[in-house]
Amino acid sequence: MARVPVKWGILGTSMISATMAKAIRESSISELYAVGSRSLKTAMDFAHTHNIPRHYSCHQDVLDDPEVDVVYIGLPNHLHKEWIVRCAASGKHILCEKPFVTRIDDARTALAAVQTHGVFCMEALMYRCHPLINKLKEVVSSHVLGKITLFNAVYMADIVDLANPVEGGAILNLGCYPVSLIRLLAGSAQGKSMAEPLEITSLGRVSTTRNDNQGSLLMKFENDMLAMVTAADDISMCARFEIIGTKGSLRLISNPWLPDRTENSFIIHHYQNGETVKINVTAERSLYTYQIDAVSRHVLDGADQCMSMSRQDTLGNMMVLDTWRQQIARGTQPADNQIMERIA
């Protein structure tokens, strides 16, 4: 059983690992204890910069350190499955950077290892732990917008030069955010924790290396709810999210996937009286610290998952992303669009 403070180890020294290091230091119930890199110098430099007691030139050494309670996996996408399985086998709790893995079969393998060894595991879709998301769920479930008919989301960022050419692409690196938010809120509209699409249709364009640079996705949920998503990794930053209902609409002013402490706003427009209401959501802590606190609290409580991003939620999200990528790669839509059958 872990004790306060929960001791964290980090695999990888990327930009996101540096962000997570800062968040761990800001958490009152967590301690940044170790970092592992393939290079001893890189590990030493990272440890010095972030005041980390232990540094290792081998990722496995972090897992072998008996003082480490939780491991954050900040490695390239295609290495996630291997290190989730290794962490689980070493008895380490896990926070794995999104996307959890790169395909649905790998997700099943990784989660089976997690379940076998009884460790906590969560995919690091950090925005899910922010107060803004609870407010959006509250609005949707209250039916103030009436019956939800459409979600419309766009997430673009010029990160193609930063992305790993092996299993990178706009769908995994950016599309995971709007897909996960839509599945969450589609569930809220139906009184469930999440909802899975019944049908998926997609188009896109790929690079010379066969990575998807842009993709557009159309999903159909129960009760004829539709959702449209566009993601691109070679276009300037654009984050848009809108919900259309029979009584009103909701439009995010701020980026729903990068909420901060103060500027988290959305507008609700009521059709009947024409009234427009602006709602702002503030936060006590930084975005990533909310995520770290959530993981550490669940580990201290002996839980094996966090409902902000449950294992089933991760599996469902990966199923949509995998289907989206496959359709674009083939250039055609599969005859069988029954997503739920493939998740089971």
XYZ file of C-alpha atoms in Angstrom:
344
model
C 0.000 0.000 0.000
C 1.349 3.398 -0.998
C 1.857 6.139 1.586
C 1.941 9.930 1.456
C 3.692 11.275 -0.470
C 3.181 8.927 -3.397
C 6.558 8.545 -5.099
C 6.650 8.971 -8.862
C 9.096 7.824 -11.498
C 9.168 9.187 -15.048
C 10.111 7.265 -18.187
C 11.431 9.614 -20.852
C 12.686 13.196 -20.834
C 10.489 14.777 -23.512
C 8.685 18.117 -23.296
C 5.581 16.451 -21.879
C 7.735 14.672 -19.272
C 9.037 18.076 -18.178
C 5.464 19.340 -17.872
C 4.531 16.316 -15.795
C 7.598 16.768 -13.593
C 6.434 20.271 -12.722
C 2.913 19.022 -11.995
C 4.177 16.274 -9.694
C 6.208 18.825 -7.736
C 3.086 20.991 -7.368
C 1.052 18.120 -5.903
C 0.876 18.120 -2.106
C 0.462 14.333 -1.968
C 3.094 13.385 -4.543
C 6.882 13.319 -4.758
C 9.018 13.271 -7.892
C 11.546 10.576 -7.053
C 13.171 9.091 -10.184
C 13.642 9.527 -13.919
C 14.876 7.109 -16.554
C 16.336 7.789 -19.999
C 18.340 5.828 -22.549
C 21.141 8.370 -22.037
C 22.811 8.808 -18.650
C 23.657 12.441 -19.413
C 20.093 13.213 -20.462
C 18.781 11.584 -17.295
C 21.287 13.523 -15.166
C 20.408 16.835 -16.815
C 16.677 16.229 -16.425
C 17.125 15.220 -12.786
C 19.192 18.338 -12.092
C 16.672 20.633 -13.786
C 13.708 19.168 -11.910
C 15.429 18.367 -8.610
C 14.886 14.597 -8.848
C 16.804 12.429 -6.328
C 17.350 9.394 -8.568
C 18.244 9.159 -12.249
C 18.824 6.081 -14.369
C 20.230 5.379 -17.834
C 17.778 2.510 -18.287
C 13.992 2.682 -18.117
C 13.790 -0.707 -16.416
C 15.892 0.599 -13.521
C 13.055 2.970 -12.607
C 10.698 -0.007 -12.441
C 13.205 -1.944 -10.330
C 13.498 0.853 -7.753
C 11.464 -0.310 -4.721
C 10.767 3.289 -3.655
C 8.810 4.132 -6.818
C 5.021 3.775 -6.460
C 3.745 5.198 -9.759
C 5.389 5.408 -13.167
C 4.492 8.045 -15.742
C 5.155 6.740 -19.259
C 6.154 9.697 -21.417
C 7.725 7.655 -24.206
C 6.849 7.652 -27.945
C 3.461 6.163 -28.817
C 4.750 2.885 -30.231
C 6.572 2.066 -26.970
C 3.563 2.482 -24.677
C 2.285 -1.093 -24.773
C 5.677 -2.601 -23.923
C 6.198 -0.352 -20.919
C 2.646 -0.637 -19.630
C 3.126 -4.401 -19.564
C 6.558 -4.059 -17.930
C 5.278 -1.625 -15.301
C 2.386 -3.923 -14.446
C 4.693 -6.933 -14.158
C 6.916 -4.888 -11.818
C 3.955 -4.002 -9.613
C 4.087 -0.308 -10.488
C 0.971 1.824 -10.837
C 0.727 3.557 -14.209
C -0.132 6.884 -15.777
C 0.476 6.491 -19.518
C 0.584 9.427 -21.888
C -2.083 9.509 -24.571
C -2.672 7.778 -26.841
C -2.689 4.778 -24.520
C -1.361 2.557 -27.319
C -1.511 2.644 -31.118
C -4.144 -0.016 -31.876
C -7.028 -1.781 -30.201
C -5.348 -5.193 -29.920
C -2.440 -3.603 -28.050
C -4.908 -1.911 -25.708
C -6.472 -5.260 -24.850
C -3.041 -6.803 -24.237
C -1.890 -3.923 -22.036
C -5.092 -3.800 -19.981
C -5.033 -7.571 -19.518
C -1.553 -7.244 -17.982
C -2.763 -4.421 -15.745
C -5.690 -6.514 -14.530
C -3.549 -9.608 -14.005
C -1.108 -7.759 -11.750
C -3.737 -5.656 -9.971
C -2.148 -2.240 -10.472
C -3.747 1.160 -11.034
C -3.650 2.366 -14.615
C -4.946 5.491 -16.354
C -4.485 7.087 -19.758
C -3.210 10.656 -19.443
C -6.018 12.615 -21.071
C -5.397 15.344 -18.533
C -8.337 17.598 -19.406
C -10.722 14.943 -18.049
C -9.665 15.826 -14.472
C -10.319 19.578 -14.812
C -13.448 21.245 -13.286
C -14.477 22.508 -16.732
C -15.368 18.985 -17.800
C -17.613 18.386 -14.804
C -19.430 21.619 -15.663
C -19.953 20.543 -19.270
C -21.292 17.177 -18.109
C -23.646 18.985 -15.739
C -25.031 21.204 -18.507
C -25.586 18.306 -20.916
C -27.186 16.008 -18.329
C -29.513 18.811 -17.148
C -31.133 18.834 -20.622
C -31.067 22.639 -20.690
C -30.012 22.236 -24.330
C -32.864 19.811 -24.957
C -32.178 16.640 -26.904
C -28.606 16.686 -28.187
C -28.517 16.339 -31.959
C -24.934 17.226 -32.897
C -21.420 17.602 -31.518
C -18.964 19.492 -33.706
C -15.250 19.500 -32.864
C -12.063 20.706 -34.523
C -8.567 20.273 -33.112
C -5.572 21.309 -35.185
C -1.984 22.182 -34.308
C 1.182 22.513 -36.358
C 3.081 19.742 -34.589
C 3.966 17.524 -37.526
C 7.695 18.241 -37.113
C 7.524 17.326 -33.422
C 5.548 14.118 -33.849
C 7.233 10.734 -33.808
C 7.191 9.360 -37.383
C 6.528 5.858 -36.017
C 2.809 5.575 -35.203
C 2.298 9.311 -34.952
C -0.285 11.235 -36.934
C -3.089 13.692 -36.271
C -5.644 11.081 -35.235
C -3.656 9.584 -32.363
C -1.971 12.790 -31.220
C -4.884 15.230 -31.560
C -8.036 13.365 -32.546
C -7.983 11.434 -29.280
C -9.063 14.596 -27.434
C -12.310 15.503 -29.238
C -13.289 11.855 -29.672
C -12.937 11.249 -25.937
C -14.875 14.404 -25.028
C -17.720 13.588 -27.408
C -18.008 10.013 -26.124
C -18.084 11.365 -22.566
C -20.779 13.983 -23.208
C -22.830 11.691 -25.437
C -22.932 9.423 -22.409
C -23.999 12.308 -20.157
C -26.860 13.058 -22.544
C -28.067 9.476 -22.069
C -27.480 9.236 -18.326
C -24.399 7.031 -18.762
C -20.709 7.418 -17.999
C -19.853 7.260 -21.711
C -21.358 6.303 -25.049
C -19.937 4.408 -27.992
C -20.763 5.245 -31.618
C -22.932 2.838 -33.551
C -21.480 3.901 -36.905
C -18.277 5.569 -38.060
C -17.424 7.104 -41.427
C -14.185 8.950 -42.106
C -12.012 10.618 -44.704
C -8.516 12.035 -44.550
C -5.174 12.671 -46.159
C -1.903 10.953 -45.429
C 1.744 11.962 -45.764
C 4.389 10.259 -47.875
C 5.294 8.243 -44.769
C 1.663 7.085 -44.533
C 0.998 9.063 -41.369
C -2.397 10.731 -41.269
C -1.929 14.513 -41.409
C -5.634 15.290 -41.400
C -8.788 13.338 -40.785
C -12.501 14.050 -40.565
C -14.791 11.694 -38.703
C -18.570 11.327 -38.590
C -20.061 9.294 -35.746
C -23.651 8.262 -35.072
C -24.778 7.440 -31.531
C -28.046 6.166 -30.075
C -31.083 8.440 -30.435
C -29.702 9.778 -33.724
C -27.007 11.884 -32.060
C -24.360 12.812 -34.612
C -20.795 14.000 -34.078
C -18.288 15.535 -36.472
C -14.566 15.679 -35.679
C -11.668 17.103 -37.669
C -8.040 16.800 -36.590
C -4.863 17.961 -38.345
C -1.219 18.102 -37.288
C 0.150 20.411 -39.990
C -2.198 23.405 -39.640
C -1.971 26.299 -37.175
C -3.665 25.910 -33.796
C -7.444 25.739 -33.915
C -9.612 24.338 -31.115
C -13.387 24.458 -31.493
C -16.162 22.591 -29.746
C -19.899 23.031 -30.101
C -22.997 21.169 -28.939
C -26.330 21.564 -30.737
C -29.570 20.655 -28.974
C -33.268 21.074 -29.678
C -33.603 23.865 -27.077
C -30.224 25.538 -27.261
C -26.571 25.363 -28.207
C -23.269 25.492 -26.346
C -20.024 26.841 -27.774
C -16.623 26.775 -26.092
C -14.737 30.066 -26.180
C -11.602 28.552 -24.676
C -9.749 25.365 -25.595
C -11.614 22.506 -23.852
C -8.589 20.223 -24.096
C -6.140 22.702 -22.543
C -8.139 24.383 -19.778
C -6.259 26.580 -17.306
C -6.958 28.238 -13.968
C -9.108 31.181 -15.058
C -9.992 31.491 -18.752
C -12.306 28.513 -19.250
C -15.478 29.825 -20.841
C -18.438 28.704 -22.885
C -21.601 30.336 -24.196
C -25.097 28.865 -24.017
C -27.659 30.217 -26.458
C -31.339 29.569 -25.636
C -33.482 29.360 -28.768
C -36.869 30.223 -27.254
C -36.048 33.604 -25.722
C -32.859 34.342 -27.631
C -30.913 34.703 -24.381
C -27.167 34.125 -24.414
C -25.346 33.236 -21.197
C -21.574 33.141 -20.730
C -20.236 30.748 -18.103
C -16.660 30.810 -16.797
C -15.098 27.978 -14.812
C -12.106 28.640 -12.565
C -9.669 26.105 -11.162
C -7.610 25.984 -7.976
C -4.684 24.106 -9.471
C -2.923 23.713 -12.792
C -4.365 21.337 -15.373
C -1.717 18.644 -15.035
C -1.651 18.841 -11.239
C -5.338 17.884 -11.165
C -4.380 14.742 -13.060
C -1.450 13.914 -10.776
C -3.597 14.449 -7.679
C -6.310 12.184 -9.095
C -3.850 9.355 -9.707
C -2.111 9.692 -6.340
C -5.419 9.774 -4.443
C -6.677 6.651 -6.182
C -3.401 4.854 -5.521
C -3.593 5.815 -1.841
C -7.178 4.537 -1.737
C -6.158 1.218 -3.266
C -8.252 1.753 -6.413
C -7.261 0.168 -9.715
C -8.725 2.862 -11.973
C -10.108 6.403 -12.023
C -13.548 7.049 -13.466
C -12.344 10.335 -14.967
C -10.700 8.067 -17.552
C -11.604 4.448 -16.844
C -10.106 1.405 -18.531
C -13.305 0.810 -20.497
C -13.231 4.441 -21.578
C -9.678 4.028 -22.845
C -10.668 0.864 -24.702
C -13.646 2.572 -26.326
C -11.592 5.579 -27.358
C -8.899 3.389 -28.867
C -11.535 1.485 -30.821
C -12.794 4.675 -32.451
C -9.276 5.948 -33.216
C -8.225 2.581 -34.626
C -11.289 2.395 -36.865
C -10.757 5.985 -38.016
C -7.134 5.286 -38.960
C -7.968 2.025 -40.716
C -10.664 3.642 -42.831
C -8.326 6.430 -43.937
C -5.527 3.969 -44.665
C -7.843 1.900 -46.860
C -9.554 4.888 -48.396
C -12.894 3.131 -47.951
C -15.358 2.507 -45.160
C -15.779 -1.023 -43.799
C -19.046 -2.775 -44.578
C -19.492 -3.578 -40.893
C -19.631 -0.415 -38.806
C -20.837 -2.059 -35.596
C -18.247 -0.621 -33.216
C -19.679 -2.083 -30.021
C -19.170 -5.629 -31.306
C -15.456 -4.940 -31.797
C -15.006 -3.437 -28.323
C -16.358 -6.541 -26.565
